[in-house]
Structure formats: C-alpha cells, structure tokens
Amino acid sequence: MPARSTFAAAMGVLAALLAPAARAQPPEARYPAMAAIGQYLMDRDAEIALARSAAPPSISRDATVLVLGRGGYETAVKGTNGFVCMVERGWVGALDAPEIWNPKIRGADCLNPPAARSVLPLAELRTELVLAGRSRAEILARLKSAFDRGEAPALEPGAMSFMMGKGSYLTDTGAHNAAHVMFFMPFAEPAPWGSDLPGSPIASGPYWSGYAKPDELAASGLPPMRVFVIPAATWSDGSASGAHVH
C-alpha cells in the first residue's frame, strides 16, 4: 500500500472493503483547483448533525461541535466531555491528495481529548491558510514555523478519533465512505503496528503528505506523524457497516 494521509489512508480501507468504481479521469484532472468557498459550506444545523454522527451518541452528545465558516472552523456547540466533532473537507487530509479540492467531501470526525488538543489545532491552522488562499508551499512553511516557535502542540499520547458517520462522503471511489477509527502516532513507519501487510485490518499513512517520498517529508522539517486506520463493524447509529473486521 502506498503512503497515504488521513483521508487517503481511510480510503485504503474502503478500497479493500468495497468495489471501486471506474473513473474516466483521475481526481487531479477533475479537481485541479479549489472551488468557490460556497461549495464547501453547509447548512449549520445539517453540519452539526453530521459532525455528531461521527461517533456513537454516548460520546458525541456531550462533545464540542465545530462548523466551517468562511474564515475557518467556528464553535457551534460547547461540549463538556473534551471530545470535538467536526466535518472535515478534503484539505484536512494530505496537501497533495488527488481529491484535496473535491467539494463533495464531507468527513464527519470526532476527536478524543488528546487529539482535540494536539491534532485539531493543525487542522484548524491548515483550514485558515487554505481559505486565505495560501499555496501548499506557504502552508508547509507556516506549519514548520509554528512548530519551530512552539506555537503548534506536540502530538499527545492516546490521540485518536472516530469516523463512523453513515452520511459522510470521503472520496469519489466506490461507496464513498467507510466506518473506521483512527489513531495518531509520532513515528513515520507502519512496522510497529503491523499495518499495510497482507491480512492485516490496519491501514496507515503519513499525516502530512500522502504521496511525498520519505526524504521529502524529512526535508520539510515537520515532526513525523502516522495515521493508523482500523475499520469499524458498525456505523455510529449501531447498524452494520459491512466492514470485515478480523
């Protein structure tokens, strides 16, 4: 399995579970540039509901909920349990992902407290920079500067998130969605988790750049971070997802 980031790694799981659809054009040709911002926005109530669907109600009902505005993510509901639910757009995945500008992408995600404190700020910063029209090079440089200056938090142990929302749209491939949970780890290689091997239910990929070579990632100066994706047997509402979990 080639290196992938959050969305792309999740799609590696989906591709293994569902039959991919044939496409006449590669994603890069279909989505060469960012669409008008309005195409990425949602009705506020619908976005709150989709965000909450990322995790079982026992978790999401007491979570903080973010919604996307024209300048970045905003708090729509203040929670009490430390979890944060949101609907991610394509740019929250790898900055070189083929579907980064796909305006149909709606990834319901609910981050646990360690991820909310250490992964969410990176997604929020990237979103603000994207909406401000910054280039990929400018975004990478700003991220590096944030770490160099101590403005970006280090990845906390135990950081993970739920992506079990039945209404998500993660990719144009196949059935467009797959129920799964994700774990964030501060290393670059998949070996410690046995991911991406024949028979393993775990897929993984680097967080920062889905298709960059390892030496290019090292040259970026960003700390190593890998996302491990494990399929979930049910959607957040308890119905069977169709995922084959070993």
GROMACS .gro file of C-alpha atoms in nm:
model
  246
    1MET     CA    1   0.000   0.000   0.000
    2PRO     CA    2   0.146   0.341  -0.096
    3ALA     CA    3   0.194   0.613   0.161
    4ARG     CA    4  -0.125   0.800   0.237
    5SER     CA    5  -0.257   1.061   0.482
    6THR     CA    6  -0.575   1.070   0.692
    7PHE     CA    7  -0.843   1.069   0.421
    8ALA     CA    8  -0.631   0.870   0.179
    9ALA     CA    9  -0.545   0.609   0.440
   10ALA     CA   10  -0.914   0.575   0.521
   11MET     CA   11  -0.977   0.526   0.153
   12GLY     CA   12  -0.723   0.244   0.150
   13VAL     CA   13  -0.950   0.069   0.398
   14LEU     CA   14  -1.257   0.148   0.191
   15ALA     CA   15  -1.098   0.020  -0.128
   16ALA     CA   16  -1.024  -0.310   0.044
   17LEU     CA   17  -1.383  -0.343   0.163
   18LEU     CA   18  -1.584  -0.210  -0.130
   19ALA     CA   19  -1.559  -0.246  -0.506
   20PRO     CA   20  -1.409   0.073  -0.653
   21ALA     CA   21  -1.595   0.248  -0.932
   22ALA     CA   22  -1.430   0.303  -1.269
   23ARG     CA   23  -1.348   0.666  -1.348
   24ALA     CA   24  -1.277   0.822  -1.684
   25GLN     CA   25  -1.047   1.089  -1.539
   26PRO     CA   26  -0.801   1.086  -1.247
   27PRO     CA   27  -0.902   1.305  -0.948
   28GLU     CA   28  -0.626   1.555  -1.028
   29ALA     CA   29  -0.797   1.629  -1.360
   30ARG     CA   30  -1.143   1.656  -1.206
   31TYR     CA   31  -1.034   1.883  -0.919
   32PRO     CA   32  -0.732   2.088  -1.036
   33ALA     CA   33  -0.803   2.387  -0.810
   34MET     CA   34  -1.014   2.497  -0.516
   35ALA     CA   35  -1.380   2.561  -0.599
   36ALA     CA   36  -1.575   2.865  -0.480
   37ILE     CA   37  -1.591   2.864  -0.099
   38GLY     CA   38  -1.969   2.835  -0.104
   39GLN     CA   39  -1.942   2.485  -0.247
   40TYR     CA   40  -1.766   2.369   0.071
   41LEU     CA   41  -2.012   2.525   0.316
   42MET     CA   42  -2.317   2.355   0.469
   43ASP     CA   43  -2.640   2.445   0.641
   44ARG     CA   44  -2.538   2.498   1.004
   45ASP     CA   45  -2.787   2.255   1.160
   46ALA     CA   46  -2.710   1.989   0.900
   47GLU     CA   47  -2.338   2.028   0.966
   48ILE     CA   48  -2.387   1.993   1.342
   49ALA     CA   49  -2.592   1.676   1.292
   50LEU     CA   50  -2.337   1.525   1.051
   51ALA     CA   51  -2.049   1.613   1.284
   52ARG     CA   52  -2.220   1.442   1.578
   53SER     CA   53  -2.277   1.130   1.367
   54ALA     CA   54  -1.901   1.065   1.363
   55ALA     CA   55  -1.913   0.888   1.700
   56PRO     CA   56  -2.175   0.694   1.896
   57PRO     CA   57  -2.425   0.923   2.072
   58SER     CA   58  -2.281   0.825   2.411
   59ILE     CA   59  -1.973   1.024   2.307
   60SER     CA   60  -2.094   1.286   2.060
   61ARG     CA   61  -2.394   1.415   2.254
   62ASP     CA   62  -2.162   1.584   2.507
   63ALA     CA   63  -1.892   1.685   2.258
   64THR     CA   64  -1.800   2.030   2.134
   65VAL     CA   65  -1.912   2.075   1.772
   66LEU     CA   66  -1.733   2.288   1.515
   67VAL     CA   67  -1.875   2.414   1.184
   68LEU     CA   68  -1.691   2.560   0.887
   69GLY     CA   69  -1.725   2.932   0.822
   70ARG     CA   70  -1.571   3.146   0.551
   71GLY     CA   71  -1.263   3.210   0.763
   72GLY     CA   72  -1.221   2.873   0.930
   73TYR     CA   73  -1.385   2.645   1.185
   74GLU     CA   74  -1.610   2.803   1.449
   75THR     CA   75  -1.758   2.661   1.770
   76ALA     CA   76  -2.128   2.591   1.722
   77VAL     CA   77  -2.184   2.388   2.041
   78LYS     CA   78  -1.970   2.392   2.356
   79GLY     CA   79  -1.935   2.042   2.495
   80THR     CA   80  -1.841   1.901   2.833
   81ASN     CA   81  -1.650   1.576   2.772
   82GLY     CA   82  -1.342   1.704   2.589
   83PHE     CA   83  -1.430   1.544   2.254
   84VAL     CA   84  -1.462   1.766   1.946
   85CYS     CA   85  -1.677   1.670   1.648
   86MET     CA   86  -1.646   1.838   1.308
   87VAL     CA   87  -1.699   1.781   0.937
   88GLU     CA   88  -1.365   1.779   0.758
   89ARG     CA   89  -1.318   1.891   0.400
   90GLY     CA   90  -1.062   1.746   0.159
   91TRP     CA   91  -0.778   1.977   0.260
   92VAL     CA   92  -0.773   1.837   0.614
   93GLY     CA   93  -0.615   1.529   0.458
   94ALA     CA   94  -0.286   1.531   0.270
   95LEU     CA   95  -0.196   1.855   0.097
   96ASP     CA   96  -0.100   1.657  -0.213
   97ALA     CA   97  -0.405   1.427  -0.210
   98PRO     CA   98  -0.573   1.393  -0.554
   99GLU     CA   99  -0.914   1.490  -0.413
  100ILE     CA  100  -0.799   1.775  -0.191
  101TRP     CA  101  -1.030   2.019  -0.373
  102ASN     CA  102  -1.325   1.782  -0.416
  103PRO     CA  103  -1.616   1.996  -0.287
  104LYS     CA  104  -1.828   1.688  -0.220
  105ILE     CA  105  -1.602   1.563   0.060
  106ARG     CA  106  -1.769   1.575   0.400
  107GLY     CA  107  -1.579   1.371   0.658
  108ALA     CA  108  -1.755   1.354   0.994
  109ASP     CA  109  -1.482   1.320   1.256
  110CYS     CA  110  -1.493   1.318   1.637
  111LEU     CA  111  -1.156   1.363   1.808
  112ASN     CA  112  -1.088   1.246   2.163
  113PRO     CA  113  -0.941   1.495   2.415
  114PRO     CA  114  -0.571   1.425   2.335
  115ALA     CA  115  -0.640   1.460   1.960
  116ALA     CA  116  -0.855   1.769   2.018
  117ARG     CA  117  -0.562   1.932   2.196
  118SER     CA  118  -0.282   1.826   1.960
  119VAL     CA  119  -0.422   1.727   1.617
  120LEU     CA  120  -0.717   1.961   1.584
  121PRO     CA  121  -0.506   2.282   1.605
  122LEU     CA  122  -0.311   2.161   1.298
  123ALA     CA  123  -0.632   2.102   1.103
  124GLU     CA  124  -0.768   2.441   1.206
  125LEU     CA  125  -0.448   2.621   1.104
  126ARG     CA  126  -0.439   2.444   0.769
  127THR     CA  127  -0.802   2.535   0.709
  128GLU     CA  128  -0.742   2.902   0.785
  129LEU     CA  129  -0.444   2.909   0.548
  130VAL     CA  130  -0.634   2.732   0.270
  131LEU     CA  131  -0.928   2.971   0.299
  132ALA     CA  132  -0.684   3.263   0.292
  133GLY     CA  133  -0.558   3.140  -0.045
  134ARG     CA  134  -0.213   3.024   0.065
  135SER     CA  135  -0.017   2.786  -0.157
  136ARG     CA  136   0.093   2.437  -0.049
  137ALA     CA  137   0.449   2.563  -0.005
  138GLU     CA  138   0.329   2.854   0.208
  139ILE     CA  139   0.115   2.623   0.421
  140LEU     CA  140   0.404   2.382   0.483
  141ALA     CA  141   0.634   2.674   0.569
  142ARG     CA  142   0.379   2.818   0.813
  143LEU     CA  143   0.332   2.480   0.979
  144LYS     CA  144   0.706   2.437   1.019
  145SER     CA  145   0.730   2.787   1.166
  146ALA     CA  146   0.452   2.704   1.412
  147PHE     CA  147   0.644   2.402   1.539
  148ASP     CA  148   0.978   2.587   1.544
  149ARG     CA  149   0.828   2.866   1.756
  150GLY     CA  150   0.642   2.632   1.990
  151GLU     CA  151   0.305   2.756   1.865
  152ALA     CA  152   0.193   2.410   1.749
  153PRO     CA  153   0.140   2.143   2.014
  154ALA     CA  154   0.331   1.815   2.017
  155LEU     CA  155   0.124   1.506   1.944
  156GLU     CA  156  -0.023   1.375   2.269
  157PRO     CA  157  -0.017   1.004   2.359
  158GLY     CA  158  -0.352   0.835   2.302
  159ALA     CA  159  -0.470   1.072   2.027
  160MET     CA  160  -0.744   0.909   1.821
  161SER     CA  161  -1.074   0.985   1.651
  162PHE     CA  162  -1.397   0.826   1.533
  163MET     CA  163  -1.516   0.844   1.171
  164MET     CA  164  -1.828   0.629   1.189
  165GLY     CA  165  -2.080   0.869   1.034
  166LYS     CA  166  -2.306   0.697   0.781
  167GLY     CA  167  -2.367   1.025   0.598
  168SER     CA  168  -2.001   1.110   0.530
  169TYR     CA  169  -1.860   1.138   0.178
  170LEU     CA  170  -1.486   1.067   0.185
  171THR     CA  171  -1.399   1.001  -0.178
  172ASP     CA  172  -1.545   0.955  -0.525
  173THR     CA  173  -1.424   0.594  -0.511
  174GLY     CA  174  -1.663   0.304  -0.459
  175ALA     CA  175  -1.936   0.361  -0.199
  176HIS     CA  176  -1.769   0.690  -0.094
  177ASN     CA  177  -1.748   0.609   0.277
  178ALA     CA  178  -1.627   0.355   0.532
  179ALA     CA  179  -1.679   0.335   0.909
  180HIS     CA  180  -1.346   0.342   1.092
  181VAL     CA  181  -1.145   0.475   1.383
  182MET     CA  182  -0.805   0.644   1.356
  183PHE     CA  183  -0.501   0.657   1.584
  184PHE     CA  184  -0.224   0.917   1.556
  185MET     CA  185   0.133   0.810   1.634
  186PRO     CA  186   0.460   1.010   1.646
  187PHE     CA  187   0.659   0.794   1.404
  188ALA     CA  188   0.691   0.757   1.029
  189GLU     CA  189   0.687   0.383   0.960
  190PRO     CA  190   0.400   0.131   0.981
  191ALA     CA  191   0.600  -0.162   1.123
  192PRO     CA  192   0.523  -0.104   1.495
  193TRP     CA  193   0.153  -0.162   1.423
  194GLY     CA  194   0.185  -0.429   1.154
  195SER     CA  195  -0.024  -0.220   0.920
  196ASP     CA  196  -0.044  -0.239   0.541
  197LEU     CA  197   0.052  -0.608   0.539
  198PRO     CA  198  -0.143  -0.895   0.377
  199GLY     CA  199  -0.426  -0.997   0.608
  200SER     CA  200  -0.383  -0.701   0.842
  201PRO     CA  201  -0.704  -0.500   0.904
  202ILE     CA  202  -0.497  -0.188   0.970
  203ALA     CA  203  -0.411   0.068   0.702
  204SER     CA  204  -0.183   0.364   0.762
  205GLY     CA  205  -0.010   0.660   0.608
  206PRO     CA  206   0.185   0.975   0.696
  207TYR     CA  207  -0.025   1.262   0.823
  208TRP     CA  208   0.140   1.545   0.637
  209SER     CA  209   0.177   1.442   0.277
  210GLY     CA  210   0.020   1.138   0.123
  211TYR     CA  211   0.247   1.095  -0.175
  212ALA     CA  212   0.576   1.262  -0.083
  213LYS     CA  213   0.886   1.045  -0.064
  214PRO     CA  214   1.026   0.990   0.289
  215ASP     CA  215   1.328   1.214   0.221
  216GLU     CA  216   1.097   1.494   0.109
  217LEU     CA  217   0.897   1.463   0.430
  218ALA     CA  218   1.218   1.477   0.632
  219ALA     CA  219   1.328   1.785   0.439
  220SER     CA  220   1.003   1.962   0.528
  221GLY     CA  221   1.117   1.980   0.891
  222LEU     CA  222   0.775   1.872   1.020
  223PRO     CA  223   0.765   1.616   1.302
  224PRO     CA  224   0.682   1.260   1.196
  225MET     CA  225   0.321   1.158   1.246
  226ARG     CA  226   0.145   0.849   1.116
  227VAL     CA  227  -0.229   0.780   1.100
  228PHE     CA  228  -0.347   0.423   1.159
  229VAL     CA  229  -0.695   0.337   1.032
  230ILE     CA  230  -0.899   0.043   1.162
  231PRO     CA  231  -1.239  -0.046   1.011
  232ALA     CA  232  -1.543  -0.047   1.240
  233ALA     CA  233  -1.810  -0.316   1.217
  234THR     CA  234  -2.093  -0.067   1.279
  235TRP     CA  235  -2.186   0.289   1.197
  236SER     CA  236  -2.232   0.525   1.489
  237ASP     CA  237  -2.606   0.450   1.496
  238GLY     CA  238  -2.530   0.082   1.563
  239SER     CA  239  -2.624  -0.051   1.218
  240ALA     CA  240  -2.385  -0.287   1.042
  241SER     CA  241  -2.128  -0.109   0.827
  242GLY     CA  242  -2.034  -0.407   0.613
  243ALA     CA  243  -1.669  -0.377   0.718
  244HIS     CA  244  -1.485  -0.704   0.766
  245VAL     CA  245  -1.302  -0.671   1.098
  246HIS     CA  246  -1.057  -0.953   1.177
   0.00000   0.00000   0.00000
